[in-house]
PDB file of C-alpha atoms in Angstrom:
ATOM      1  CA  UNK A   1     188.572 425.162 -54.901  1.00 58.00           C
ATOM      2  CA  UNK A   2     187.873 422.922 -52.382  1.00 58.00           C
ATOM      3  CA  UNK A   3     188.653 425.515 -49.548  1.00 58.00           C
ATOM      4  CA  UNK A   4     185.887 427.983 -51.428  1.00 54.00           C
ATOM      5  CA  UNK A   5     183.674 425.070 -51.663  1.00 53.00           C
ATOM      6  CA  UNK A   6     183.607 424.215 -48.174  1.00 58.00           C
ATOM      7  CA  UNK A   7     183.430 428.413 -47.165  1.00 56.00           C
ATOM      8  CA  UNK A   8     179.898 428.627 -49.534  1.00 51.00           C
ATOM      9  CA  UNK A   9     178.676 425.131 -48.062  1.00 53.00           C
ATOM     10  CA  UNK A  10     179.786 426.164 -43.965  1.00 53.00           C
ATOM     11  CA  UNK A  11     177.723 429.616 -45.022  1.00 54.00           C
ATOM     12  CA  UNK A  12     174.881 427.998 -46.492  1.00 58.00           C
ATOM     13  CA  UNK A  13     174.630 425.425 -43.582  1.00 56.00           C
ATOM     14  CA  UNK A  14     174.994 428.685 -40.916  1.00 57.00           C
ATOM     15  CA  UNK A  15     172.301 430.884 -42.948  1.00 56.00           C
ATOM     16  CA  UNK A  16     169.902 427.302 -42.102  1.00 59.00           C
ATOM     17  CA  UNK A  17     170.834 427.647 -39.098  1.00 57.00           C
ATOM     18  CA  UNK A  18     169.708 430.800 -38.503  1.00 51.00           C
ATOM     19  CA  UNK A  19     166.268 430.450 -39.712  1.00 49.00           C
ATOM     20  CA  UNK A  20     163.873 430.907 -36.943  1.00 47.00           C
ATOM     21  CA  UNK A  21     161.715 427.932 -36.261  1.00 53.00           C
ATOM     22  CA  UNK A  22     158.596 430.246 -35.142  1.00 61.00           C
ATOM     23  CA  UNK A  23     156.927 432.857 -36.270  1.00 69.00           C
ATOM     24  CA  UNK A  24     158.609 436.420 -35.547  1.00 84.00           C
ATOM     25  CA  UNK A  25     156.777 438.652 -32.954  1.00 88.00           C
ATOM     26  CA  UNK A  26     154.745 441.667 -34.920  1.00 84.00           C
ATOM     27  CA  UNK A  27     156.451 445.085 -34.572  1.00 86.00           C
ATOM     28  CA  UNK A  28     154.013 448.417 -35.184  1.00 86.00           C
ATOM     29  CA  UNK A  29     155.069 451.610 -35.489  1.00 87.00           C
ATOM     30  CA  UNK A  30     154.266 454.919 -36.851  1.00 87.00           C
ATOM     31  CA  UNK A  31     155.919 453.995 -40.556  1.00 85.00           C
ATOM     32  CA  UNK A  32     153.590 450.726 -40.101  1.00 82.00           C
ATOM     33  CA  UNK A  33     150.974 450.746 -43.372  1.00 84.00           C
ATOM     34  CA  UNK A  34     149.201 447.579 -41.386  1.00 83.00           C
ATOM     35  CA  UNK A  35     148.257 448.773 -37.653  1.00 85.00           C
ATOM     36  CA  UNK A  36     147.107 445.417 -36.131  1.00 87.00           C
ATOM     37  CA  UNK A  37     148.768 442.136 -35.293  1.00 86.00           C
ATOM     38  CA  UNK A  38     147.793 438.486 -34.115  1.00 87.00           C
ATOM     39  CA  UNK A  39     149.200 436.682 -31.330  1.00 90.00           C
ATOM     40  CA  UNK A  40     148.017 432.621 -30.482  1.00 92.00           C
ATOM     41  CA  UNK A  41     146.847 431.836 -26.750  1.00 93.00           C
ATOM     42  CA  UNK A  42     147.094 428.490 -25.803  1.00 94.00           C
ATOM     43  CA  UNK A  43     147.811 426.214 -22.958  1.00 93.00           C
ATOM     44  CA  UNK A  44     147.948 422.637 -22.499  1.00 94.00           C
ATOM     45  CA  UNK A  45     146.382 420.267 -19.609  1.00 93.00           C
ATOM     46  CA  UNK A  46     147.633 416.948 -19.244  1.00 94.00           C
ATOM     47  CA  UNK A  47     144.867 414.079 -18.426  1.00 94.00           C
ATOM     48  CA  UNK A  48     144.773 413.852 -14.495  1.00 96.00           C
ATOM     49  CA  UNK A  49     143.832 411.102 -12.816  1.00 97.00           C
ATOM     50  CA  UNK A  50     144.226 408.044  -9.638  1.00 97.00           C
ATOM     51  CA  UNK A  51     142.251 404.737  -9.684  1.00 98.00           C
ATOM     52  CA  UNK A  52     142.519 403.069  -6.049  1.00 98.00           C
ATOM     53  CA  UNK A  53     142.487 399.537  -5.957  1.00 98.00           C
ATOM     54  CA  UNK A  54     141.733 398.128  -2.595  1.00 97.00           C
ATOM     55  CA  UNK A  55     144.772 395.543  -1.568  1.00 96.00           C
ATOM     56  CA  UNK A  56     142.728 392.862  -0.674  1.00 96.00           C
ATOM     57  CA  UNK A  57     139.089 391.941   0.241  1.00 97.00           C
ATOM     58  CA  UNK A  58     138.482 389.493   2.935  1.00 97.00           C
ATOM     59  CA  UNK A  59     135.217 387.366   2.547  1.00 97.00           C
ATOM     60  CA  UNK A  60     132.602 387.559   5.514  1.00 97.00           C
ATOM     61  CA  UNK A  61     131.004 384.065   6.734  1.00 97.00           C
ATOM     62  CA  UNK A  62     126.569 385.021   6.061  1.00 96.00           C
ATOM     63  CA  UNK A  63     124.372 382.797   6.933  1.00 95.00           C
ATOM     64  CA  UNK A  64     121.038 383.590   5.643  1.00 93.00           C
ATOM     65  CA  UNK A  65     117.908 380.938   5.535  1.00 94.00           C
ATOM     66  CA  UNK A  66     119.894 378.006   6.359  1.00 92.00           C
ATOM     67  CA  UNK A  67     122.653 378.796   3.629  1.00 95.00           C
ATOM     68  CA  UNK A  68     126.348 379.762   4.270  1.00 96.00           C
ATOM     69  CA  UNK A  69     127.709 381.748   1.631  1.00 96.00           C
ATOM     70  CA  UNK A  70     131.571 383.830   1.974  1.00 97.00           C
ATOM     71  CA  UNK A  71     130.597 387.395   1.001  1.00 97.00           C
ATOM     72  CA  UNK A  72     131.851 391.051   1.039  1.00 98.00           C
ATOM     73  CA  UNK A  73     131.584 394.261  -0.995  1.00 98.00           C
ATOM     74  CA  UNK A  74     135.058 396.378  -2.249  1.00 98.00           C
ATOM     75  CA  UNK A  75     135.254 399.572  -4.022  1.00 98.00           C
ATOM     76  CA  UNK A  76     136.968 400.798  -7.027  1.00 98.00           C
ATOM     77  CA  UNK A  77     137.576 405.110  -6.620  1.00 98.00           C
ATOM     78  CA  UNK A  78     138.627 407.085  -9.261  1.00 98.00           C
ATOM     79  CA  UNK A  79     139.872 410.850  -7.228  1.00 96.00           C
ATOM     80  CA  UNK A  80     138.100 413.716  -7.581  1.00 97.00           C
ATOM     81  CA  UNK A  81     139.459 416.309 -10.111  1.00 95.00           C
ATOM     82  CA  UNK A  82     139.189 413.609 -12.836  1.00 97.00           C
ATOM     83  CA  UNK A  83     140.447 415.194 -16.176  1.00 97.00           C
ATOM     84  CA  UNK A  84     140.664 413.292 -19.416  1.00 97.00           C
ATOM     85  CA  UNK A  85     140.176 414.725 -23.058  1.00 96.00           C
ATOM     86  CA  UNK A  86     136.723 414.781 -24.508  1.00 95.00           C
ATOM     87  CA  UNK A  87     135.091 411.443 -25.138  1.00 96.00           C
ATOM     88  CA  UNK A  88     137.512 409.577 -23.191  1.00 97.00           C
ATOM     89  CA  UNK A  89     136.597 407.628 -20.281  1.00 97.00           C
ATOM     90  CA  UNK A  90     138.302 405.548 -17.945  1.00 98.00           C
ATOM     91  CA  UNK A  91     137.692 401.574 -18.122  1.00 98.00           C
ATOM     92  CA  UNK A  92     139.138 398.834 -15.482  1.00 98.00           C
ATOM     93  CA  UNK A  93     138.970 395.906 -16.287  1.00 97.00           C
ATOM     94  CA  UNK A  94     139.063 392.586 -13.509  1.00 97.00           C
ATOM     95  CA  UNK A  95     140.483 388.834 -14.444  1.00 96.00           C
ATOM     96  CA  UNK A  96     142.051 386.458 -12.902  1.00 92.00           C
ATOM     97  CA  UNK A  97     145.805 386.264 -12.193  1.00 82.00           C
ATOM     98  CA  UNK A  98     148.115 384.232 -14.457  1.00 77.00           C
ATOM     99  CA  UNK A  99     146.849 381.722 -17.213  1.00 81.00           C
ATOM    100  CA  UNK A 100     143.442 381.256 -15.001  1.00 79.00           C
ATOM    101  CA  UNK A 101     140.394 381.821 -16.873  1.00 88.00           C
ATOM    102  CA  UNK A 102     137.829 381.205 -14.042  1.00 93.00           C
ATOM    103  CA  UNK A 103     137.387 383.339 -10.419  1.00 96.00           C
ATOM    104  CA  UNK A 104     138.861 380.351  -7.794  1.00 95.00           C
ATOM    105  CA  UNK A 105     139.514 380.304  -4.242  1.00 95.00           C
ATOM    106  CA  UNK A 106     142.855 377.751  -3.443  1.00 95.00           C
ATOM    107  CA  UNK A 107     144.077 377.060  -0.344  1.00 97.00           C
ATOM    108  CA  UNK A 108     147.656 375.651   0.354  1.00 96.00           C
ATOM    109  CA  UNK A 109     146.635 372.043   0.269  1.00 97.00           C
ATOM    110  CA  UNK A 110     144.868 371.804  -2.837  1.00 95.00           C
ATOM    111  CA  UNK A 111     141.405 372.821  -2.156  1.00 97.00           C
ATOM    112  CA  UNK A 112     139.804 374.867  -4.634  1.00 96.00           C
ATOM    113  CA  UNK A 113     136.039 376.970  -4.553  1.00 96.00           C
ATOM    114  CA  UNK A 114     134.596 378.831  -7.655  1.00 96.00           C
ATOM    115  CA  UNK A 115     133.283 382.444  -6.529  1.00 97.00           C
ATOM    116  CA  UNK A 116     131.825 385.296  -8.280  1.00 96.00           C
ATOM    117  CA  UNK A 117     132.229 389.019  -8.669  1.00 97.00           C
ATOM    118  CA  UNK A 118     129.195 390.769  -9.794  1.00 97.00           C
ATOM    119  CA  UNK A 119     129.672 394.684 -10.192  1.00 97.00           C
ATOM    120  CA  UNK A 120     126.850 397.093  -8.122  1.00 94.00           C
ATOM    121  CA  UNK A 121     122.951 396.110  -8.537  1.00 93.00           C
ATOM    122  CA  UNK A 122     124.029 393.835 -11.430  1.00 92.00           C
ATOM    123  CA  UNK A 123     123.298 390.154 -10.544  1.00 92.00           C
ATOM    124  CA  UNK A 124     124.973 388.978 -13.246  1.00 95.00           C
ATOM    125  CA  UNK A 125     128.722 387.906 -12.524  1.00 96.00           C
ATOM    126  CA  UNK A 126     131.427 389.137 -14.926  1.00 96.00           C
ATOM    127  CA  UNK A 127     134.111 386.980 -16.384  1.00 95.00           C
ATOM    128  CA  UNK A 128     137.738 387.340 -16.615  1.00 95.00           C
ATOM    129  CA  UNK A 129     138.304 390.595 -18.371  1.00 95.00           C
ATOM    130  CA  UNK A 130     135.179 392.051 -17.681  1.00 96.00           C
ATOM    131  CA  UNK A 131     134.322 395.797 -17.542  1.00 97.00           C
ATOM    132  CA  UNK A 132     133.906 396.626 -13.514  1.00 98.00           C
ATOM    133  CA  UNK A 133     134.274 400.246 -13.581  1.00 98.00           C
ATOM    134  CA  UNK A 134     133.673 403.066 -16.039  1.00 97.00           C
ATOM    135  CA  UNK A 135     134.802 406.937 -14.554  1.00 98.00           C
ATOM    136  CA  UNK A 136     134.766 409.675 -16.274  1.00 97.00           C
ATOM    137  CA  UNK A 137     136.168 413.602 -16.669  1.00 96.00           C
ATOM    138  CA  UNK A 138     134.220 414.330 -12.833  1.00 96.00           C
ATOM    139  CA  UNK A 139     135.295 417.065 -10.369  1.00 96.00           C
ATOM    140  CA  UNK A 140     133.563 414.482  -7.548  1.00 98.00           C
ATOM    141  CA  UNK A 141     135.193 411.677  -6.659  1.00 98.00           C
ATOM    142  CA  UNK A 142     133.567 407.928  -8.343  1.00 98.00           C
ATOM    143  CA  UNK A 143     133.024 405.004  -7.243  1.00 98.00           C
ATOM    144  CA  UNK A 144     132.159 401.447  -8.002  1.00 98.00           C
ATOM    145  CA  UNK A 145     130.928 398.209  -6.147  1.00 98.00           C
ATOM    146  CA  UNK A 146     132.207 395.293  -6.647  1.00 98.00           C
ATOM    147  CA  UNK A 147     130.274 392.283  -4.489  1.00 98.00           C
ATOM    148  CA  UNK A 148     132.399 388.944  -4.160  1.00 98.00           C
ATOM    149  CA  UNK A 149     130.929 385.794  -3.225  1.00 97.00           C
ATOM    150  CA  UNK A 150     131.477 382.013  -2.960  1.00 97.00           C
ATOM    151  CA  UNK A 151     129.605 378.892  -1.773  1.00 97.00           C
ATOM    152  CA  UNK A 152     130.097 377.290   1.494  1.00 97.00           C
ATOM    153  CA  UNK A 153     133.605 375.358   1.000  1.00 97.00           C
ATOM    154  CA  UNK A 154     133.693 371.694   1.420  1.00 96.00           C
ATOM    155  CA  UNK A 155     137.098 371.907   3.390  1.00 97.00           C
ATOM    156  CA  UNK A 156     138.134 374.287   5.975  1.00 96.00           C
ATOM    157  CA  UNK A 157     141.301 376.451   5.283  1.00 96.00           C
ATOM    158  CA  UNK A 158     142.877 379.690   4.198  1.00 97.00           C
ATOM    159  CA  UNK A 159     141.578 380.584   0.714  1.00 97.00           C
ATOM    160  CA  UNK A 160     143.134 383.162  -1.463  1.00 96.00           C
ATOM    161  CA  UNK A 161     143.533 384.122  -5.134  1.00 95.00           C
ATOM    162  CA  UNK A 162     144.695 387.134  -6.722  1.00 95.00           C
ATOM    163  CA  UNK A 163     143.051 389.140  -9.444  1.00 96.00           C
ATOM    164  CA  UNK A 164     144.582 392.039 -11.934  1.00 96.00           C
ATOM    165  CA  UNK A 165     143.296 395.025 -12.529  1.00 97.00           C
ATOM    166  CA  UNK A 166     143.792 396.951 -15.548  1.00 97.00           C
ATOM    167  CA  UNK A 167     143.192 400.608 -16.303  1.00 97.00           C
ATOM    168  CA  UNK A 168     143.088 401.973 -20.079  1.00 97.00           C
ATOM    169  CA  UNK A 169     142.058 405.266 -20.864  1.00 97.00           C
ATOM    170  CA  UNK A 170     139.764 404.896 -24.285  1.00 96.00           C
ATOM    171  CA  UNK A 171     137.798 406.950 -26.841  1.00 95.00           C
ATOM    172  CA  UNK A 172     133.764 406.233 -25.372  1.00 91.00           C
ATOM    173  CA  UNK A 173     132.878 407.356 -29.047  1.00 87.00           C
ATOM    174  CA  UNK A 174     134.634 405.005 -31.080  1.00 78.00           C
ATOM    175  CA  UNK A 175     133.381 401.712 -29.176  1.00 60.00           C
ATOM    176  CA  UNK A 176     136.963 400.956 -27.855  1.00 55.00           C
TER     177      UNK A 176
END
């Protein structure tokens, strides 16, 4: 009885595995009552993009009307040929590294100097985690210009900071 039951179960498993997971091809011949068939046509295009963040930006001394500042621009770019899902976009945010919430330059000796970052022609400084670029599907290259500015420091030294850029692909229609 156990051998018979085992044989039936093996046969049942074999039949289950023999059922194809996909629809079968339609065969039409001279004896077919129905002389038409359907075929699915499809292809897949994966999202494609490259966003380039400059390795560094070195602020240059600017003197205007007797006031000294240190300023420079840098561009974040998206390559030509960005392909995203419909209604999706690339969002680039920028924040100071680590636990910092303000953009601050520092020297090895401990001198500190806050600086601002603005985007394009906007004169309002971004905050930590602020949006600095939005790129969409495009055959042309895209860019966002960032302007870095610091006041004239009180102390000499080599001032530096490190910022972190975060790239997200989000649905532009959902408000995310």
